[in-house]
Amino acid sequence: MQIFKGTAMWWFTKGKRIEIWDEDIQWPIGDIEAVHRIRDICAAAADSAEKVGGFADRADNTKKKYETERYERAAKTAMEIAFKISDDLMRDSAVRQIVNLCVKANNLRTARILLRAIQSASIREDMLNDHPILRQ
């Protein structure tokens, strides 16, 4: 059975997982592609954001650090992409996704700052209705 020697744990020898926000972007990309990429980034980081939002009482620092760094990298990349979108409504829609991510992570300071960047009154009002805590 030499064929299977050393293959039982092959998945542990793989390198670090490449996250969607760590992938290189071949600029320029169109506004629609940018919005889709931001949506995908926010969806992929939602689990980390929720974990970060629930870490207030936990003492597990290694897990906390990993999830916090993962969420922050995703949010930062999404913001960098969003502010390169030229269409105002598409940019507002993308920023809305990022605000939702920040609220999940209980990062209300960043969420409020990004909320002010939304130019569309209807999108901003929808966000405030979805997350009344941002009104403070």
Short mmCIF file of N, CA and C in Angstrom, two decimals, residues 43-93:
data_model
loop_
_atom_site.label_atom_id
_atom_site.label_comp_id
_atom_site.label_asym_id
_atom_site.label_seq_id
_atom_site.Cartn_x
_atom_site.Cartn_y
_atom_site.Cartn_z
N ALA A 43 -19.94 39.09 1.39
CA ALA A 43 -20.56 37.79 1.69
C ALA A 43 -19.54 36.82 2.27
N ALA A 44 -18.33 36.82 1.72
CA ALA A 44 -17.29 35.91 2.20
C ALA A 44 -16.80 36.28 3.60
N ALA A 45 -16.84 37.56 3.93
CA ALA A 45 -16.34 38.01 5.23
C ALA A 45 -17.43 38.12 6.29
N ALA A 46 -18.67 37.85 5.92
CA ALA A 46 -19.78 38.00 6.86
C ALA A 46 -19.63 37.13 8.10
N ASP A 47 -19.13 35.92 7.92
CA ASP A 47 -18.96 35.04 9.08
C ASP A 47 -17.93 35.61 10.05
N SER A 48 -16.85 36.14 9.54
CA SER A 48 -15.84 36.74 10.40
C SER A 48 -16.38 37.99 11.09
N ALA A 49 -17.15 38.78 10.34
CA ALA A 49 -17.73 40.00 10.91
C ALA A 49 -18.66 39.66 12.07
N GLU A 50 -19.48 38.63 11.89
CA GLU A 50 -20.39 38.22 12.96
C GLU A 50 -19.62 37.71 14.17
N LYS A 51 -18.54 37.00 13.93
CA LYS A 51 -17.72 36.52 15.04
C LYS A 51 -17.06 37.69 15.76
N VAL A 52 -16.56 38.65 15.01
CA VAL A 52 -15.92 39.83 15.60
C VAL A 52 -16.96 40.60 16.44
N GLY A 53 -18.18 40.71 15.93
CA GLY A 53 -19.23 41.39 16.66
C GLY A 53 -19.60 40.70 17.95
N GLY A 54 -19.38 39.41 18.04
CA GLY A 54 -19.71 38.65 19.24
C GLY A 54 -18.54 38.41 20.17
N PHE A 55 -17.39 38.99 19.91
CA PHE A 55 -16.19 38.73 20.70
C PHE A 55 -16.08 39.59 21.97
N ALA A 56 -17.04 40.40 22.26
CA ALA A 56 -16.90 41.35 23.37
C ALA A 56 -16.54 40.67 24.69
N ASP A 57 -17.12 39.51 24.95
CA ASP A 57 -16.90 38.87 26.24
C ASP A 57 -15.91 37.71 26.20
N ARG A 58 -15.38 37.38 25.07
CA ARG A 58 -14.53 36.20 24.96
C ARG A 58 -13.06 36.55 25.19
N ALA A 59 -12.34 35.55 25.65
CA ALA A 59 -10.92 35.77 25.94
C ALA A 59 -10.00 35.03 24.98
N ASP A 60 -10.54 34.32 23.99
CA ASP A 60 -9.73 33.55 23.04
C ASP A 60 -9.05 34.51 22.06
N ASN A 61 -7.87 34.99 22.42
CA ASN A 61 -7.20 36.04 21.66
C ASN A 61 -6.72 35.61 20.29
N THR A 62 -6.27 34.37 20.12
CA THR A 62 -5.77 33.96 18.80
C THR A 62 -6.90 33.90 17.79
N LYS A 63 -8.03 33.34 18.17
CA LYS A 63 -9.19 33.28 17.28
C LYS A 63 -9.73 34.68 17.03
N LYS A 64 -9.76 35.49 18.07
CA LYS A 64 -10.24 36.86 17.96
C LYS A 64 -9.36 37.67 17.00
N LYS A 65 -8.06 37.50 17.13
CA LYS A 65 -7.13 38.23 16.28
C LYS A 65 -7.28 37.80 14.82
N TYR A 66 -7.38 36.49 14.58
CA TYR A 66 -7.51 35.98 13.22
C TYR A 66 -8.79 36.51 12.56
N GLU A 67 -9.91 36.41 13.25
CA GLU A 67 -11.19 36.85 12.68
C GLU A 67 -11.21 38.36 12.48
N THR A 68 -10.63 39.10 13.41
CA THR A 68 -10.59 40.56 13.29
C THR A 68 -9.74 40.98 12.10
N GLU A 69 -8.57 40.37 11.94
CA GLU A 69 -7.72 40.70 10.80
C GLU A 69 -8.39 40.34 9.48
N ARG A 70 -9.07 39.21 9.47
CA ARG A 70 -9.76 38.75 8.25
C ARG A 70 -10.87 39.75 7.87
N TYR A 71 -11.67 40.14 8.85
CA TYR A 71 -12.74 41.11 8.60
C TYR A 71 -12.17 42.45 8.15
N GLU A 72 -11.14 42.93 8.83
CA GLU A 72 -10.57 44.24 8.50
C GLU A 72 -9.95 44.27 7.11
N ARG A 73 -9.27 43.18 6.72
CA ARG A 73 -8.70 43.12 5.36
C ARG A 73 -9.80 43.15 4.31
N ALA A 74 -10.86 42.43 4.57
CA ALA A 74 -11.98 42.39 3.63
C ALA A 74 -12.63 43.76 3.51
N ALA A 75 -12.91 44.39 4.63
CA ALA A 75 -13.56 45.71 4.62
C ALA A 75 -12.68 46.75 3.93
N LYS A 76 -11.38 46.71 4.22
CA LYS A 76 -10.46 47.67 3.61
C LYS A 76 -10.42 47.51 2.09
N THR A 77 -10.32 46.27 1.63
CA THR A 77 -10.29 46.03 0.19
C THR A 77 -11.59 46.45 -0.46
N ALA A 78 -12.71 46.14 0.18
CA ALA A 78 -14.01 46.52 -0.37
C ALA A 78 -14.13 48.05 -0.46
N MET A 79 -13.65 48.76 0.55
CA MET A 79 -13.70 50.22 0.52
C MET A 79 -12.81 50.79 -0.59
N GLU A 80 -11.63 50.21 -0.76
CA GLU A 80 -10.74 50.68 -1.82
C GLU A 80 -11.38 50.52 -3.19
N ILE A 81 -12.05 49.41 -3.39
CA ILE A 81 -12.72 49.17 -4.68
C ILE A 81 -13.90 50.11 -4.82
N ALA A 82 -14.68 50.29 -3.76
CA ALA A 82 -15.90 51.10 -3.82
C ALA A 82 -15.62 52.54 -4.23
N PHE A 83 -14.57 53.10 -3.69
CA PHE A 83 -14.32 54.50 -3.97
C PHE A 83 -13.69 54.75 -5.34
N LYS A 84 -13.49 53.68 -6.10
CA LYS A 84 -13.04 53.82 -7.49
C LYS A 84 -14.21 53.67 -8.47
N ILE A 85 -15.41 53.42 -7.94
CA ILE A 85 -16.59 53.28 -8.79
C ILE A 85 -17.05 54.68 -9.19
N SER A 86 -17.24 54.89 -10.47
CA SER A 86 -17.58 56.22 -10.96
C SER A 86 -19.08 56.52 -10.88
N ASP A 87 -19.94 55.54 -11.04
CA ASP A 87 -21.39 55.76 -11.01
C ASP A 87 -21.84 55.92 -9.55
N ASP A 88 -22.49 57.05 -9.25
CA ASP A 88 -22.88 57.37 -7.88
C ASP A 88 -23.80 56.33 -7.26
N LEU A 89 -24.81 55.89 -7.99
CA LEU A 89 -25.76 54.93 -7.44
C LEU A 89 -25.13 53.57 -7.20
N MET A 90 -24.28 53.15 -8.11
CA MET A 90 -23.59 51.87 -7.93
C MET A 90 -22.64 51.95 -6.75
N ARG A 91 -21.96 53.08 -6.61
CA ARG A 91 -21.06 53.25 -5.48
C ARG A 91 -21.85 53.23 -4.17
N ASP A 92 -22.98 53.93 -4.14
CA ASP A 92 -23.81 53.93 -2.94
C ASP A 92 -24.30 52.53 -2.59
N SER A 93 -24.66 51.76 -3.60
CA SER A 93 -25.10 50.38 -3.39
C SER A 93 -23.96 49.53 -2.81
#
